[in-house]
Amino acid sequence: MRGSLVGTAATLAAGALLTGAMTTASASPPAPAATHAKSETTRPVLIDCFFHRNVRPADFILACGDGNSRLSGLHWTEWGPDAAKAVGVNWVNDCTPYCAAGTFHSYPVVVRLTGGKQWTRHPSFARYTQMTLTYTDTRPDAFKQVMTYPLWD
């Protein structure tokens, strides 16, 4: 019985070592992926409310505190070191009679990002510093046809 117990223990130990070796080997990224990751840092990024880096996001929250203004359905036609351009929809809460009971309305917009600059938190990344929304049809009350906002650093 003791020989059987030792044999079982040895088999389990060998299996654990083999599994560990295979897991470690498969967890290592191949060299081309590492090279690709480095090239990601050369593209400018759009910083969101949570200080996450975004490249060509489909959606973007403008009103971080309450979420009452957001961009969605963004289709990017340009994303370069100095500027980016997209078309999409700005969903804005009318906050009538108050924001929690308000209604969201959609407004088609052209989005432009400008001001490529080094990101203070992560200097290896360039970031856009300004966003301009141009409303192509109707726009929210009290908004101009062209609205410009500074972006997070």
PDB file of C-alpha atoms in Angstrom:
ATOM      1  CA  MET A   1       0.000   0.000   0.000  1.00  0.00           C
ATOM      2  CA  ARG A   2       2.825   2.334   0.849  1.00  0.00           C
ATOM      3  CA  GLY A   3       4.427   1.782  -2.575  1.00  0.00           C
ATOM      4  CA  SER A   4       1.128   2.606  -4.234  1.00  0.00           C
ATOM      5  CA  LEU A   5       0.846   5.849  -2.240  1.00  0.00           C
ATOM      6  CA  VAL A   6       4.390   6.900  -3.173  1.00  0.00           C
ATOM      7  CA  GLY A   7       3.726   6.085  -6.838  1.00  0.00           C
ATOM      8  CA  THR A   8       0.518   8.139  -6.828  1.00  0.00           C
ATOM      9  CA  ALA A   9       2.272  11.067  -5.151  1.00  0.00           C
ATOM     10  CA  ALA A  10       5.103  10.931  -7.687  1.00  0.00           C
ATOM     11  CA  THR A  11       2.636  10.855 -10.586  1.00  0.00           C
ATOM     12  CA  LEU A  12       0.700  13.820  -9.201  1.00  0.00           C
ATOM     13  CA  ALA A  13       3.904  15.811  -8.618  1.00  0.00           C
ATOM     14  CA  ALA A  14       5.125  15.113 -12.146  1.00  0.00           C
ATOM     15  CA  GLY A  15       1.735  16.139 -13.554  1.00  0.00           C
ATOM     16  CA  ALA A  16       1.794  19.377 -11.559  1.00  0.00           C
ATOM     17  CA  LEU A  17       5.302  20.211 -12.794  1.00  0.00           C
ATOM     18  CA  LEU A  18       4.359  19.453 -16.385  1.00  0.00           C
ATOM     19  CA  THR A  19       1.197  21.581 -16.130  1.00  0.00           C
ATOM     20  CA  GLY A  20       3.175  24.451 -14.594  1.00  0.00           C
ATOM     21  CA  ALA A  21       5.778  24.281 -17.347  1.00  0.00           C
ATOM     22  CA  MET A  22       3.114  24.247 -20.059  1.00  0.00           C
ATOM     23  CA  THR A  23       1.212  27.149 -18.472  1.00  0.00           C
ATOM     24  CA  THR A  24       4.348  29.250 -18.178  1.00  0.00           C
ATOM     25  CA  ALA A  25       5.329  28.545 -21.761  1.00  0.00           C
ATOM     26  CA  SER A  26       1.891  29.360 -23.122  1.00  0.00           C
ATOM     27  CA  ALA A  27       1.630  32.555 -21.051  1.00  0.00           C
ATOM     28  CA  SER A  28       4.659  34.082 -22.782  1.00  0.00           C
ATOM     29  CA  PRO A  29       3.647  36.355 -25.671  1.00  0.00           C
ATOM     30  CA  PRO A  30       5.381  35.787 -28.984  1.00  0.00           C
ATOM     31  CA  ALA A  31       7.918  38.381 -30.072  1.00  0.00           C
ATOM     32  CA  PRO A  32       5.764  39.886 -32.859  1.00  0.00           C
ATOM     33  CA  ALA A  33       2.976  40.713 -30.392  1.00  0.00           C
ATOM     34  CA  ALA A  34       5.446  42.530 -28.136  1.00  0.00           C
ATOM     35  CA  THR A  35       6.682  44.540 -31.126  1.00  0.00           C
ATOM     36  CA  HIS A  36       3.063  45.374 -32.050  1.00  0.00           C
ATOM     37  CA  ALA A  37       2.393  46.613 -28.497  1.00  0.00           C
ATOM     38  CA  LYS A  38       5.267  49.072 -28.776  1.00  0.00           C
ATOM     39  CA  SER A  39       3.798  50.556 -31.958  1.00  0.00           C
ATOM     40  CA  GLU A  40       0.536  51.204 -30.071  1.00  0.00           C
ATOM     41  CA  THR A  41       2.289  53.896 -28.005  1.00  0.00           C
ATOM     42  CA  THR A  42       3.071  55.936 -31.127  1.00  0.00           C
ATOM     43  CA  ARG A  43      -0.626  56.575 -31.889  1.00  0.00           C
ATOM     44  CA  PRO A  44      -2.309  59.415 -29.991  1.00  0.00           C
ATOM     45  CA  VAL A  45      -4.985  58.413 -27.521  1.00  0.00           C
ATOM     46  CA  LEU A  46      -8.256  59.861 -26.284  1.00  0.00           C
ATOM     47  CA  ILE A  47      -8.350  59.873 -22.468  1.00  0.00           C
ATOM     48  CA  ASP A  48     -11.708  59.126 -20.864  1.00  0.00           C
ATOM     49  CA  CYS A  49     -13.197  59.965 -17.442  1.00  0.00           C
ATOM     50  CA  PHE A  50     -11.384  57.035 -15.834  1.00  0.00           C
ATOM     51  CA  PHE A  51      -8.030  57.956 -17.420  1.00  0.00           C
ATOM     52  CA  HIS A  52      -8.156  54.992 -19.788  1.00  0.00           C
ATOM     53  CA  ARG A  53      -6.504  55.250 -23.182  1.00  0.00           C
ATOM     54  CA  ASN A  54      -8.862  54.958 -26.159  1.00  0.00           C
ATOM     55  CA  VAL A  55      -8.096  54.650 -29.854  1.00  0.00           C
ATOM     56  CA  ARG A  56     -11.060  55.138 -32.187  1.00  0.00           C
ATOM     57  CA  PRO A  57     -13.706  54.462 -29.506  1.00  0.00           C
ATOM     58  CA  ALA A  58     -17.271  53.704 -30.629  1.00  0.00           C
ATOM     59  CA  ASP A  59     -18.688  55.483 -27.559  1.00  0.00           C
ATOM     60  CA  PHE A  60     -17.398  58.218 -25.269  1.00  0.00           C
ATOM     61  CA  ILE A  61     -18.848  59.836 -22.126  1.00  0.00           C
ATOM     62  CA  LEU A  62     -18.667  63.639 -22.130  1.00  0.00           C
ATOM     63  CA  ALA A  63     -20.425  64.353 -18.807  1.00  0.00           C
ATOM     64  CA  CYS A  64     -18.395  62.210 -16.436  1.00  0.00           C
ATOM     65  CA  GLY A  65     -20.133  63.278 -13.248  1.00  0.00           C
ATOM     66  CA  ASP A  66     -23.655  62.300 -14.245  1.00  0.00           C
ATOM     67  CA  GLY A  67     -23.505  60.730 -17.714  1.00  0.00           C
ATOM     68  CA  ASN A  68     -26.012  63.228 -19.097  1.00  0.00           C
ATOM     69  CA  SER A  69     -24.057  63.707 -22.325  1.00  0.00           C
ATOM     70  CA  ARG A  70     -22.353  60.981 -24.303  1.00  0.00           C
ATOM     71  CA  LEU A  71     -21.224  60.215 -27.821  1.00  0.00           C
ATOM     72  CA  SER A  72     -22.211  56.967 -29.512  1.00  0.00           C
ATOM     73  CA  GLY A  73     -21.990  55.296 -32.889  1.00  0.00           C
ATOM     74  CA  LEU A  74     -18.690  57.004 -33.623  1.00  0.00           C
ATOM     75  CA  HIS A  75     -17.241  56.206 -37.056  1.00  0.00           C
ATOM     76  CA  TRP A  76     -13.676  57.505 -37.348  1.00  0.00           C
ATOM     77  CA  THR A  77     -12.428  58.658 -40.740  1.00  0.00           C
ATOM     78  CA  GLU A  78      -9.147  60.083 -39.463  1.00  0.00           C
ATOM     79  CA  TRP A  79      -6.825  59.315 -36.523  1.00  0.00           C
ATOM     80  CA  GLY A  80      -3.439  60.960 -36.809  1.00  0.00           C
ATOM     81  CA  PRO A  81      -0.795  62.581 -34.612  1.00  0.00           C
ATOM     82  CA  ASP A  82      -2.358  66.046 -34.847  1.00  0.00           C
ATOM     83  CA  ALA A  83      -6.070  65.417 -35.379  1.00  0.00           C
ATOM     84  CA  ALA A  84      -8.868  62.875 -35.509  1.00  0.00           C
ATOM     85  CA  LYS A  85     -12.332  63.091 -37.037  1.00  0.00           C
ATOM     86  CA  ALA A  86     -15.535  61.078 -36.601  1.00  0.00           C
ATOM     87  CA  VAL A  87     -19.256  61.285 -37.162  1.00  0.00           C
ATOM     88  CA  GLY A  88     -21.713  60.058 -34.569  1.00  0.00           C
ATOM     89  CA  VAL A  89     -24.522  60.999 -32.227  1.00  0.00           C
ATOM     90  CA  ASN A  90     -24.448  63.119 -29.073  1.00  0.00           C
ATOM     91  CA  TRP A  91     -27.069  61.833 -26.608  1.00  0.00           C
ATOM     92  CA  VAL A  92     -27.985  64.650 -24.219  1.00  0.00           C
ATOM     93  CA  ASN A  93     -30.390  64.539 -21.271  1.00  0.00           C
ATOM     94  CA  ASP A  94     -32.797  67.486 -21.295  1.00  0.00           C
ATOM     95  CA  CYS A  95     -32.988  67.278 -17.468  1.00  0.00           C
ATOM     96  CA  THR A  96     -36.678  68.230 -17.590  1.00  0.00           C
ATOM     97  CA  PRO A  97     -38.128  68.549 -15.004  1.00  0.00           C
ATOM     98  CA  TYR A  98     -34.828  67.404 -13.433  1.00  0.00           C
ATOM     99  CA  CYS A  99     -32.018  65.168 -14.678  1.00  0.00           C
ATOM    100  CA  ALA A 100     -33.143  61.918 -13.032  1.00  0.00           C
ATOM    101  CA  ALA A 101     -36.550  62.295 -14.707  1.00  0.00           C
ATOM    102  CA  GLY A 102     -35.233  63.782 -17.958  1.00  0.00           C
ATOM    103  CA  THR A 103     -35.240  62.368 -21.462  1.00  0.00           C
ATOM    104  CA  PHE A 104     -32.233  61.707 -23.679  1.00  0.00           C
ATOM    105  CA  HIS A 105     -32.326  63.223 -27.163  1.00  0.00           C
ATOM    106  CA  SER A 106     -29.993  62.398 -30.052  1.00  0.00           C
ATOM    107  CA  TYR A 107     -28.151  65.019 -32.087  1.00  0.00           C
ATOM    108  CA  PRO A 108     -25.935  64.138 -35.075  1.00  0.00           C
ATOM    109  CA  VAL A 109     -22.430  65.545 -34.719  1.00  0.00           C
ATOM    110  CA  VAL A 110     -19.031  65.728 -36.338  1.00  0.00           C
ATOM    111  CA  VAL A 111     -16.314  65.159 -33.729  1.00  0.00           C
ATOM    112  CA  ARG A 112     -12.844  66.625 -34.098  1.00  0.00           C
ATOM    113  CA  LEU A 113      -9.938  65.908 -31.768  1.00  0.00           C
ATOM    114  CA  THR A 114      -6.904  68.183 -31.848  1.00  0.00           C
ATOM    115  CA  GLY A 115      -3.862  69.196 -29.857  1.00  0.00           C
ATOM    116  CA  GLY A 116      -1.596  66.155 -29.860  1.00  0.00           C
ATOM    117  CA  LYS A 117       0.509  66.512 -26.708  1.00  0.00           C
ATOM    118  CA  GLN A 118       2.468  64.280 -24.348  1.00  0.00           C
ATOM    119  CA  TRP A 119       0.265  62.706 -21.648  1.00  0.00           C
ATOM    120  CA  THR A 120       1.406  63.822 -18.185  1.00  0.00           C
ATOM    121  CA  ARG A 121       0.393  60.568 -16.438  1.00  0.00           C
ATOM    122  CA  HIS A 122       2.060  58.343 -19.034  1.00  0.00           C
ATOM    123  CA  PRO A 123       4.658  60.357 -20.981  1.00  0.00           C
ATOM    124  CA  SER A 124       5.213  57.541 -23.481  1.00  0.00           C
ATOM    125  CA  PHE A 125       1.746  58.295 -24.922  1.00  0.00           C
ATOM    126  CA  ALA A 126       0.568  61.293 -26.919  1.00  0.00           C
ATOM    127  CA  ARG A 127      -2.999  62.420 -26.231  1.00  0.00           C
ATOM    128  CA  TYR A 128      -5.531  64.753 -27.759  1.00  0.00           C
ATOM    129  CA  THR A 129      -6.166  67.880 -25.683  1.00  0.00           C
ATOM    130  CA  GLN A 130      -9.344  69.275 -27.224  1.00  0.00           C
ATOM    131  CA  MET A 131     -12.655  68.002 -28.629  1.00  0.00           C
ATOM    132  CA  THR A 132     -14.908  70.015 -30.907  1.00  0.00           C
ATOM    133  CA  LEU A 133     -18.486  68.956 -31.637  1.00  0.00           C
ATOM    134  CA  THR A 134     -20.245  70.412 -34.654  1.00  0.00           C
ATOM    135  CA  TYR A 135     -23.993  69.800 -34.650  1.00  0.00           C
ATOM    136  CA  THR A 136     -25.092  69.027 -38.209  1.00  0.00           C
ATOM    137  CA  ASP A 137     -28.833  69.370 -37.609  1.00  0.00           C
ATOM    138  CA  THR A 138     -30.640  70.314 -34.410  1.00  0.00           C
ATOM    139  CA  ARG A 139     -28.758  70.833 -31.162  1.00  0.00           C
ATOM    140  CA  PRO A 140     -29.612  70.935 -27.460  1.00  0.00           C
ATOM    141  CA  ASP A 141     -31.070  74.148 -26.048  1.00  0.00           C
ATOM    142  CA  ALA A 142     -28.356  76.550 -24.882  1.00  0.00           C
ATOM    143  CA  PHE A 143     -25.709  74.795 -27.042  1.00  0.00           C
ATOM    144  CA  LYS A 144     -23.941  76.582 -29.878  1.00  0.00           C
ATOM    145  CA  GLN A 145     -23.657  74.869 -33.252  1.00  0.00           C
ATOM    146  CA  VAL A 146     -19.952  74.359 -32.513  1.00  0.00           C
ATOM    147  CA  MET A 147     -18.934  73.403 -28.957  1.00  0.00           C
ATOM    148  CA  THR A 148     -15.305  72.963 -27.875  1.00  0.00           C
ATOM    149  CA  TYR A 149     -14.209  71.121 -24.744  1.00  0.00           C
ATOM    150  CA  PRO A 150     -10.800  70.584 -23.116  1.00  0.00           C
ATOM    151  CA  LEU A 151      -9.943  66.916 -22.599  1.00  0.00           C
ATOM    152  CA  TRP A 152      -8.551  65.135 -19.559  1.00  0.00           C
ATOM    153  CA  ASP A 153      -4.857  64.813 -18.840  1.00  0.00           C
TER     154      ASP A 153
END
